[in-house]
mmCIF file of N, CA and C in Angstrom:
data_model
loop_
_atom_site.group_PDB
_atom_site.id
_atom_site.type_symbol
_atom_site.label_atom_id
_atom_site.label_comp_id
_atom_site.label_asym_id
_atom_site.label_seq_id
_atom_site.Cartn_x
_atom_site.Cartn_y
_atom_site.Cartn_z
ATOM 1 N N MET E 1 92.056 70.403 100.097
ATOM 2 C CA MET E 1 91.936 69.090 100.704
ATOM 3 C C MET E 1 91.137 69.226 101.986
ATOM 4 N N ARG E 2 90.098 68.428 102.111
ATOM 5 C CA ARG E 2 89.252 68.460 103.306
ATOM 6 C C ARG E 2 89.858 67.593 104.390
ATOM 7 N N MET E 3 89.738 68.076 105.617
ATOM 8 C CA MET E 3 90.253 67.316 106.755
ATOM 9 C C MET E 3 89.080 66.692 107.492
ATOM 10 N N SER E 4 89.254 65.478 107.970
ATOM 11 C CA SER E 4 88.212 64.828 108.748
ATOM 12 C C SER E 4 88.238 65.382 110.171
ATOM 13 N N VAL E 5 87.169 65.147 110.889
ATOM 14 C CA VAL E 5 87.081 65.591 112.277
ATOM 15 C C VAL E 5 88.216 64.984 113.090
ATOM 16 N N ASP E 6 88.589 63.742 112.824
ATOM 17 C CA ASP E 6 89.657 63.078 113.568
ATOM 18 C C ASP E 6 91.004 63.742 113.305
ATOM 19 N N GLU E 7 91.223 64.249 112.094
ATOM 20 C CA GLU E 7 92.488 64.914 111.791
ATOM 21 C C GLU E 7 92.571 66.281 112.453
ATOM 22 N N ILE E 8 91.450 66.964 112.587
ATOM 23 C CA ILE E 8 91.425 68.292 113.189
ATOM 24 C C ILE E 8 91.467 68.201 114.707
ATOM 25 N N ARG E 9 90.795 67.222 115.243
ATOM 26 C CA ARG E 9 90.653 67.113 116.689
ATOM 27 C C ARG E 9 91.910 66.543 117.322
ATOM 28 N N LEU E 10 92.382 67.187 118.357
ATOM 29 C CA LEU E 10 93.543 66.713 119.112
ATOM 30 C C LEU E 10 93.092 66.476 120.546
ATOM 31 N N GLY E 11 92.874 65.230 120.892
ATOM 32 C CA GLY E 11 92.390 64.927 122.242
ATOM 33 C C GLY E 11 91.008 65.541 122.427
ATOM 34 N N THR E 12 90.867 66.396 123.441
ATOM 35 C CA THR E 12 89.584 67.045 123.671
ATOM 36 C C THR E 12 89.576 68.484 123.177
ATOM 37 N N SER E 13 90.714 68.965 122.638
ATOM 38 C CA SER E 13 90.745 70.337 122.135
ATOM 39 C C SER E 13 90.737 70.321 120.609
ATOM 40 N N TRP E 14 90.374 71.439 120.045
ATOM 41 C CA TRP E 14 90.321 71.559 118.594
ATOM 42 C C TRP E 14 91.560 72.297 118.096
ATOM 43 N N GLN E 15 92.107 71.830 116.974
ATOM 44 C CA GLN E 15 93.271 72.466 116.361
ATOM 45 C C GLN E 15 92.794 73.641 115.503
ATOM 46 N N ASP E 16 93.480 74.753 115.620
ATOM 47 C CA ASP E 16 93.151 75.930 114.816
ATOM 48 C C ASP E 16 93.740 75.741 113.420
ATOM 49 N N VAL E 17 92.879 75.562 112.427
ATOM 50 C CA VAL E 17 93.346 75.375 111.057
ATOM 51 C C VAL E 17 93.141 76.634 110.214
ATOM 52 N N SER E 18 92.716 77.724 110.850
ATOM 53 C CA SER E 18 92.437 78.942 110.092
ATOM 54 C C SER E 18 93.690 79.494 109.414
ATOM 55 N N SER E 19 94.871 79.218 109.993
ATOM 56 C CA SER E 19 96.097 79.726 109.382
ATOM 57 C C SER E 19 96.440 78.973 108.100
ATOM 58 N N GLU E 20 95.818 77.836 107.866
ATOM 59 C CA GLU E 20 96.086 77.054 106.669
ATOM 60 C C GLU E 20 95.184 77.433 105.508
ATOM 61 N N ILE E 21 94.164 78.238 105.759
ATOM 62 C CA ILE E 21 93.209 78.611 104.724
ATOM 63 C C ILE E 21 93.645 79.929 104.101
ATOM 64 N N PRO E 22 93.843 79.962 102.776
ATOM 65 C CA PRO E 22 94.233 81.223 102.140
ATOM 66 C C PRO E 22 93.128 82.259 102.286
ATOM 67 N N THR E 23 93.519 83.481 102.630
ATOM 68 C CA THR E 23 92.532 84.548 102.801
ATOM 69 C C THR E 23 92.607 85.589 101.704
ATOM 70 N N HIS E 24 93.692 85.599 100.924
ATOM 71 C CA HIS E 24 93.815 86.528 99.804
ATOM 72 C C HIS E 24 94.844 85.998 98.808
ATOM 73 N N VAL E 25 94.807 86.566 97.634
ATOM 74 C CA VAL E 25 95.761 86.179 96.601
ATOM 75 C C VAL E 25 96.700 87.352 96.387
ATOM 76 N N SER E 26 97.975 87.110 96.468
ATOM 77 C CA SER E 26 98.971 88.154 96.279
ATOM 78 C C SER E 26 99.191 88.395 94.793
ATOM 79 N N GLU E 27 99.293 89.680 94.404
ATOM 80 C CA GLU E 27 99.591 90.029 93.025
ATOM 81 C C GLU E 27 101.094 90.066 92.792
ATOM 82 N N ARG E 28 101.864 89.937 93.821
ATOM 83 C CA ARG E 28 103.324 90.020 93.710
ATOM 84 C C ARG E 28 103.865 88.789 93.003
ATOM 85 N N ILE E 29 104.770 89.010 92.105
ATOM 86 C CA ILE E 29 105.380 87.928 91.355
ATOM 87 C C ILE E 29 106.626 87.476 92.110
ATOM 88 N N PRO E 30 106.781 86.161 92.339
ATOM 89 C CA PRO E 30 107.966 85.683 93.061
ATOM 90 C C PRO E 30 109.250 86.150 92.380
ATOM 91 N N GLY E 31 110.180 86.639 93.175
ATOM 92 C CA GLY E 31 111.445 87.113 92.654
ATOM 93 C C GLY E 31 111.428 88.573 92.228
ATOM 94 N N ALA E 32 110.250 89.175 92.170
ATOM 95 C CA ALA E 32 110.146 90.583 91.789
ATOM 96 C C ALA E 32 110.332 91.455 93.027
ATOM 97 N N PRO E 33 110.780 92.706 92.830
ATOM 98 C CA PRO E 33 110.921 93.596 93.980
ATOM 99 C C PRO E 33 109.569 93.812 94.654
ATOM 100 N N GLY E 34 109.579 94.067 95.920
ATOM 101 C CA GLY E 34 108.340 94.234 96.664
ATOM 102 C C GLY E 34 107.742 95.626 96.587
ATOM 103 N N ARG E 35 108.441 96.561 95.917
ATOM 104 C CA ARG E 35 107.911 97.925 95.856
ATOM 105 C C ARG E 35 108.468 98.659 94.638
ATOM 106 N N PHE E 36 107.895 99.806 94.375
ATOM 107 C CA PHE E 36 108.380 100.672 93.305
ATOM 108 C C PHE E 36 109.666 101.356 93.771
ATOM 109 N N THR E 37 110.610 101.527 92.857
ATOM 110 C CA THR E 37 111.838 102.221 93.194
ATOM 111 C C THR E 37 112.395 102.918 91.957
ATOM 112 N N LEU E 38 112.748 104.182 92.117
ATOM 113 C CA LEU E 38 113.521 104.901 91.109
ATOM 114 C C LEU E 38 114.847 105.222 91.775
ATOM 115 N N LEU E 39 115.892 104.541 91.342
ATOM 116 C CA LEU E 39 117.198 104.713 91.969
ATOM 117 C C LEU E 39 117.904 105.948 91.429
ATOM 118 N N ARG E 40 118.933 106.391 92.146
ATOM 119 C CA ARG E 40 119.752 107.512 91.674
ATOM 120 C C ARG E 40 120.519 107.055 90.440
ATOM 121 N N ASN E 41 120.654 107.970 89.494
ATOM 122 C CA ASN E 41 121.403 107.624 88.288
ATOM 123 C C ASN E 41 122.887 107.517 88.598
ATOM 124 N N TYR E 42 123.589 106.783 87.728
ATOM 125 C CA TYR E 42 125.028 106.634 87.917
ATOM 126 C C TYR E 42 125.704 106.692 86.563
ATOM 127 N N PRO E 43 126.701 107.490 86.372
ATOM 128 C CA PRO E 43 127.227 108.461 87.338
ATOM 129 C C PRO E 43 126.352 109.716 87.394
ATOM 130 N N ASN E 44 126.512 110.457 88.441
ATOM 131 C CA ASN E 44 125.810 111.728 88.605
ATOM 132 C C ASN E 44 126.719 112.656 89.403
ATOM 133 N N PRO E 45 127.199 113.739 88.850
ATOM 134 C CA PRO E 45 126.922 114.288 87.525
ATOM 135 C C PRO E 45 127.466 113.391 86.419
ATOM 136 N N PHE E 46 126.927 113.586 85.196
ATOM 137 C CA PHE E 46 127.323 112.744 84.078
ATOM 138 C C PHE E 46 127.685 113.578 82.855
ATOM 139 N N ASN E 47 128.459 112.943 81.948
ATOM 140 C CA ASN E 47 128.819 113.566 80.682
ATOM 141 C C ASN E 47 129.282 112.475 79.737
ATOM 142 N N PRO E 48 128.653 112.172 78.680
ATOM 143 C CA PRO E 48 127.362 112.652 78.241
ATOM 144 C C PRO E 48 126.226 111.693 78.579
ATOM 145 N N SER E 49 126.540 110.470 79.107
ATOM 146 C CA SER E 49 125.450 109.528 79.363
ATOM 147 C C SER E 49 125.468 109.034 80.806
ATOM 148 N N THR E 50 124.305 108.545 81.233
ATOM 149 C CA THR E 50 124.146 108.030 82.591
ATOM 150 C C THR E 50 123.173 106.869 82.568
ATOM 151 N N ARG E 51 123.242 106.028 83.568
ATOM 152 C CA ARG E 51 122.371 104.857 83.695
ATOM 153 C C ARG E 51 121.308 105.154 84.745
ATOM 154 N N ILE E 52 120.050 104.884 84.401
ATOM 155 C CA ILE E 52 118.935 105.106 85.323
ATOM 156 C C ILE E 52 118.256 103.763 85.564
ATOM 157 N N ALA E 53 118.158 103.359 86.832
ATOM 158 C CA ALA E 53 117.567 102.068 87.190
ATOM 159 C C ALA E 53 116.285 102.285 87.985
ATOM 160 N N TYR E 54 115.345 101.381 87.783
ATOM 161 C CA TYR E 54 114.082 101.429 88.522
ATOM 162 C C TYR E 54 113.529 100.019 88.630
ATOM 163 N N SER E 55 112.580 99.822 89.533
ATOM 164 C CA SER E 55 111.980 98.500 89.688
ATOM 165 C C SER E 55 110.466 98.624 89.832
ATOM 166 N N LEU E 56 109.800 97.577 89.374
ATOM 167 C CA LEU E 56 108.341 97.492 89.438
ATOM 168 C C LEU E 56 107.968 96.201 90.156
ATOM 169 N N PRO E 57 107.005 96.253 91.082
ATOM 170 C CA PRO E 57 106.658 95.051 91.847
ATOM 171 C C PRO E 57 105.821 94.042 91.074
ATOM 172 N N ARG E 58 105.203 94.467 89.964
ATOM 173 C CA ARG E 58 104.390 93.562 89.150
ATOM 174 C C ARG E 58 104.302 94.102 87.719
ATOM 175 N N ASN E 59 103.824 93.304 86.803
ATOM 176 C CA ASN E 59 103.664 93.735 85.424
ATOM 177 C C ASN E 59 102.686 94.901 85.377
ATOM 178 N N MET E 60 103.057 95.971 84.676
ATOM 179 C CA MET E 60 102.171 97.136 84.618
ATOM 180 C C MET E 60 102.646 98.131 83.576
ATOM 181 N N GLU E 61 101.780 99.074 83.263
ATOM 182 C CA GLU E 61 102.150 100.161 82.367
ATOM 183 C C GLU E 61 102.935 101.190 83.172
ATOM 184 N N ALA E 62 104.087 101.571 82.643
ATOM 185 C CA ALA E 62 104.948 102.528 83.335
ATOM 186 C C ALA E 62 105.695 103.360 82.309
ATOM 187 N N SER E 63 106.056 104.569 82.736
ATOM 188 C CA SER E 63 106.857 105.421 81.858
ATOM 189 C C SER E 63 108.002 106.032 82.651
ATOM 190 N N LEU E 64 109.126 106.211 81.972
ATOM 191 C CA LEU E 64 110.293 106.880 82.537
ATOM 192 C C LEU E 64 110.660 107.986 81.556
ATOM 193 N N ILE E 65 110.496 109.230 82.000
ATOM 194 C CA ILE E 65 110.657 110.383 81.122
ATOM 195 C C ILE E 65 111.614 111.380 81.755
ATOM 196 N N VAL E 66 112.428 112.035 80.916
ATOM 197 C CA VAL E 66 113.348 113.077 81.364
ATOM 198 C C VAL E 66 112.762 114.426 80.948
ATOM 199 N N TYR E 67 112.741 115.365 81.907
ATOM 200 C CA TYR E 67 112.238 116.719 81.683
ATOM 201 C C TYR E 67 113.334 117.723 82.001
ATOM 202 N N ASP E 68 113.250 118.917 81.386
ATOM 203 C CA ASP E 68 114.125 119.995 81.821
ATOM 204 C C ASP E 68 113.424 120.720 82.972
ATOM 205 N N LEU E 69 114.074 121.720 83.557
ATOM 206 C CA LEU E 69 113.490 122.395 84.723
ATOM 207 C C LEU E 69 112.292 123.272 84.379
ATOM 208 N N ASN E 70 112.056 123.498 83.094
ATOM 209 C CA ASN E 70 110.861 124.241 82.671
ATOM 210 C C ASN E 70 109.682 123.315 82.427
ATOM 211 N N GLY E 71 109.881 122.014 82.636
ATOM 212 C CA GLY E 71 108.809 121.043 82.469
ATOM 213 C C GLY E 71 108.661 120.519 81.053
ATOM 214 N N ARG E 72 109.587 120.867 80.182
ATOM 215 C CA ARG E 72 109.533 120.353 78.814
ATOM 216 C C ARG E 72 110.066 118.929 78.778
ATOM 217 N N GLU E 73 109.372 118.080 78.041
ATOM 218 C CA GLU E 73 109.803 116.695 77.886
ATOM 219 C C GLU E 73 111.042 116.649 77.004
ATOM 220 N N ILE E 74 112.099 116.051 77.511
ATOM 221 C CA ILE E 74 113.362 115.952 76.790
ATOM 222 C C ILE E 74 113.506 114.587 76.124
ATOM 223 N N ALA E 75 113.180 113.520 76.840
ATOM 224 C CA ALA E 75 113.324 112.171 76.295
ATOM 225 C C ALA E 75 112.378 111.206 76.998
ATOM 226 N N VAL E 76 111.783 110.310 76.229
ATOM 227 C CA VAL E 76 111.002 109.205 76.781
ATOM 228 C C VAL E 76 111.921 107.990 76.754
ATOM 229 N N LEU E 77 112.338 107.554 77.926
ATOM 230 C CA LEU E 77 113.283 106.445 78.022
ATOM 231 C C LEU E 77 112.589 105.090 78.027
ATOM 232 N N SER E 78 111.366 105.074 78.500
ATOM 233 C CA SER E 78 110.609 103.831 78.576
ATOM 234 C C SER E 78 109.139 104.185 78.699
ATOM 235 N N ASP E 79 108.283 103.468 77.965
ATOM 236 C CA ASP E 79 106.851 103.749 78.036
ATOM 237 C C ASP E 79 106.084 102.521 77.566
ATOM 238 N N GLY E 80 105.093 102.120 78.338
ATOM 239 C CA GLY E 80 104.260 100.978 77.958
ATOM 240 C C GLY E 80 104.224 99.933 79.051
ATOM 241 N N ILE E 81 103.635 98.802 78.727
ATOM 242 C CA ILE E 81 103.523 97.707 79.691
ATOM 243 C C ILE E 81 104.896 97.062 79.851
ATOM 244 N N GLN E 82 105.302 96.928 81.115
ATOM 245 C CA GLN E 82 106.627 96.394 81.425
ATOM 246 C C GLN E 82 106.501 95.264 82.434
ATOM 247 N N PRO E 83 107.395 94.302 82.355
ATOM 248 C CA PRO E 83 107.341 93.187 83.308
ATOM 249 C C PRO E 83 107.814 93.612 84.695
ATOM 250 N N ALA E 84 107.393 92.866 85.675
ATOM 251 C CA ALA E 84 107.868 93.095 87.040
ATOM 252 C C ALA E 84 109.364 92.852 87.092
ATOM 253 N N GLY E 85 110.025 93.584 87.966
ATOM 254 C CA GLY E 85 111.452 93.371 88.147
ATOM 255 C C GLY E 85 112.250 94.641 88.036
ATOM 256 N N GLU E 86 113.548 94.473 87.932
ATOM 257 C CA GLU E 86 114.470 95.599 87.865
ATOM 258 C C GLU E 86 114.753 95.941 86.411
ATOM 259 N N HIS E 87 114.787 97.229 86.126
ATOM 260 C CA HIS E 87 115.016 97.726 84.780
ATOM 261 C C HIS E 87 116.128 98.767 84.826
ATOM 262 N N SER E 88 116.836 98.918 83.716
ATOM 263 C CA SER E 88 117.904 99.897 83.637
ATOM 264 C C SER E 88 117.964 100.426 82.208
ATOM 265 N N VAL E 89 118.047 101.752 82.064
ATOM 266 C CA VAL E 89 118.138 102.381 80.747
ATOM 267 C C VAL E 89 119.273 103.397 80.767
ATOM 268 N N THR E 90 119.780 103.701 79.588
ATOM 269 C CA THR E 90 120.836 104.701 79.458
ATOM 270 C C THR E 90 120.241 105.965 78.863
ATOM 271 N N PHE E 91 120.558 107.087 79.475
ATOM 272 C CA PHE E 91 120.139 108.394 78.966
ATOM 273 C C PHE E 91 121.370 109.075 78.397
ATOM 274 N N ASP E 92 121.290 109.480 77.138
ATOM 275 C CA ASP E 92 122.402 110.149 76.471
ATOM 276 C C ASP E 92 122.065 111.629 76.328
ATOM 277 N N GLY E 93 122.811 112.474 77.018
ATOM 278 C CA GLY E 93 122.581 113.914 76.992
ATOM 279 C C GLY E 93 123.556 114.650 76.089
ATOM 280 N N ALA E 94 124.120 113.968 75.075
ATOM 281 C CA ALA E 94 125.149 114.561 74.219
ATOM 282 C C ALA E 94 124.674 115.842 73.528
ATOM 283 N N GLY E 95 123.436 115.924 73.134
ATOM 284 C CA GLY E 95 122.940 117.097 72.417
ATOM 285 C C GLY E 95 122.313 118.153 73.313
ATOM 286 N N LEU E 96 122.457 118.000 74.618
ATOM 287 C CA LEU E 96 121.808 118.922 75.562
ATOM 288 C C LEU E 96 122.827 119.850 76.213
ATOM 289 N N SER E 97 122.324 120.936 76.763
ATOM 290 C CA SER E 97 123.160 121.875 77.514
ATOM 291 C C SER E 97 123.416 121.335 78.908
ATOM 292 N N SER E 98 124.517 121.778 79.505
ATOM 293 C CA SER E 98 124.787 121.438 80.903
ATOM 294 C C SER E 98 123.640 121.956 81.759
ATOM 295 N N GLY E 99 123.320 121.224 82.816
ATOM 296 C CA GLY E 99 122.276 121.685 83.714
ATOM 297 C C GLY E 99 121.598 120.551 84.439
ATOM 298 N N VAL E 100 120.557 120.929 85.182
ATOM 299 C CA VAL E 100 119.783 119.979 85.964
ATOM 300 C C VAL E 100 118.578 119.541 85.141
ATOM 301 N N TYR E 101 118.351 118.235 85.136
ATOM 302 C CA TYR E 101 117.192 117.642 84.484
ATOM 303 C C TYR E 101 116.480 116.779 85.518
ATOM 304 N N VAL E 102 115.263 116.365 85.206
ATOM 305 C CA VAL E 102 114.476 115.582 86.158
ATOM 306 C C VAL E 102 113.991 114.312 85.469
ATOM 307 N N THR E 103 114.239 113.158 86.099
ATOM 308 C CA THR E 103 113.673 111.900 85.609
ATOM 309 C C THR E 103 112.423 111.610 86.421
ATOM 310 N N VAL E 104 111.378 111.142 85.743
ATOM 311 C CA VAL E 104 110.112 110.841 86.410
ATOM 312 C C VAL E 104 109.677 109.429 86.040
ATOM 313 N N LEU E 105 109.499 108.582 87.057
ATOM 314 C CA LEU E 105 108.921 107.250 86.887
ATOM 315 C C LEU E 105 107.465 107.368 87.273
ATOM 316 N N GLN E 106 106.557 106.972 86.358
ATOM 317 C CA GLN E 106 105.133 107.129 86.637
ATOM 318 C C GLN E 106 104.355 105.889 86.221
ATOM 319 N N THR E 107 103.468 105.449 87.137
ATOM 320 C CA THR E 107 102.505 104.388 86.859
ATOM 321 C C THR E 107 101.145 104.917 87.302
ATOM 322 N N ALA E 108 100.118 104.097 87.181
ATOM 323 C CA ALA E 108 98.784 104.516 87.602
ATOM 324 C C ALA E 108 98.714 104.757 89.108
ATOM 325 N N GLU E 109 99.597 104.111 89.879
ATOM 326 C CA GLU E 109 99.522 104.233 91.331
ATOM 327 C C GLU E 109 100.784 104.767 92.002
ATOM 328 N N PHE E 110 101.748 105.191 91.206
ATOM 329 C CA PHE E 110 103.020 105.617 91.782
ATOM 330 C C PHE E 110 103.693 106.629 90.868
ATOM 331 N N THR E 111 104.274 107.669 91.475
ATOM 332 C CA THR E 111 105.092 108.632 90.743
ATOM 333 C C THR E 111 106.267 109.020 91.629
ATOM 334 N N GLN E 112 107.462 109.015 91.039
ATOM 335 C CA GLN E 112 108.646 109.460 91.764
ATOM 336 C C GLN E 112 109.553 110.174 90.777
ATOM 337 N N SER E 113 110.233 111.212 91.276
ATOM 338 C CA SER E 113 111.159 111.960 90.416
ATOM 339 C C SER E 113 112.513 112.098 91.116
ATOM 340 N N ARG E 114 113.542 112.262 90.283
ATOM 341 C CA ARG E 114 114.901 112.486 90.784
ATOM 342 C C ARG E 114 115.589 113.472 89.866
ATOM 343 N N LYS E 115 116.431 114.318 90.481
ATOM 344 C CA LYS E 115 117.230 115.268 89.712
ATOM 345 C C LYS E 115 118.481 114.561 89.205
ATOM 346 N N ILE E 116 118.878 114.927 87.990
ATOM 347 C CA ILE E 116 120.140 114.447 87.435
ATOM 348 C C ILE E 116 120.894 115.658 86.923
ATOM 349 N N LEU E 117 122.213 115.618 86.938
ATOM 350 C CA LEU E 117 123.029 116.776 86.575
ATOM 351 C C LEU E 117 123.962 116.438 85.419
ATOM 352 N N LEU E 118 123.772 117.145 84.298
ATOM 353 C CA LEU E 118 124.626 117.005 83.122
ATOM 354 C C LEU E 118 125.678 118.089 83.141
ATOM 355 N N THR E 119 126.954 117.708 83.100
ATOM 356 C CA THR E 119 128.050 118.693 83.057
ATOM 357 C C THR E 119 128.870 118.442 81.812
ATOM 358 N N LYS E 120 129.273 119.532 81.165
ATOM 359 C CA LYS E 120 130.091 119.409 79.946
ATOM 360 C C LYS E 120 131.354 120.198 80.116
#
C-alpha cells in the first residue's frame, strides 16, 4: 500500500517508514522450533527400547541413524524429507549387545550426535 506525502509527513518533520518495509523473507514456519535440536534419549540407560526426540526449524531432508562405537550403522530411524517441527522415534535395541551406541541427526547444514547406553 502506497502512502501519500500527507500521510508520511508529520508537521515539518518526516516519519521514518523504513521499519514498515519488509527487508527479507523468513524461511521459518510459524509454530516450528527456531533451531535444530537432538535431545537426549529417554530413558537412558535403556533396556530394550528408548525414545529419541529431535526438531527441525523448517521442512528439509534429514536422517537419524544409530551407530555402534566402531562406526557401523545399526539402524536408520528416520531418513528423507521431513516437515518442520518436533519429531520422536523409538529405537528398539532388543537384538543388540549391551553397550554404548551413537545417534546422529544429520541435514545438509547441521549434524549432531549423542551417546546412548543399552544395558541388559
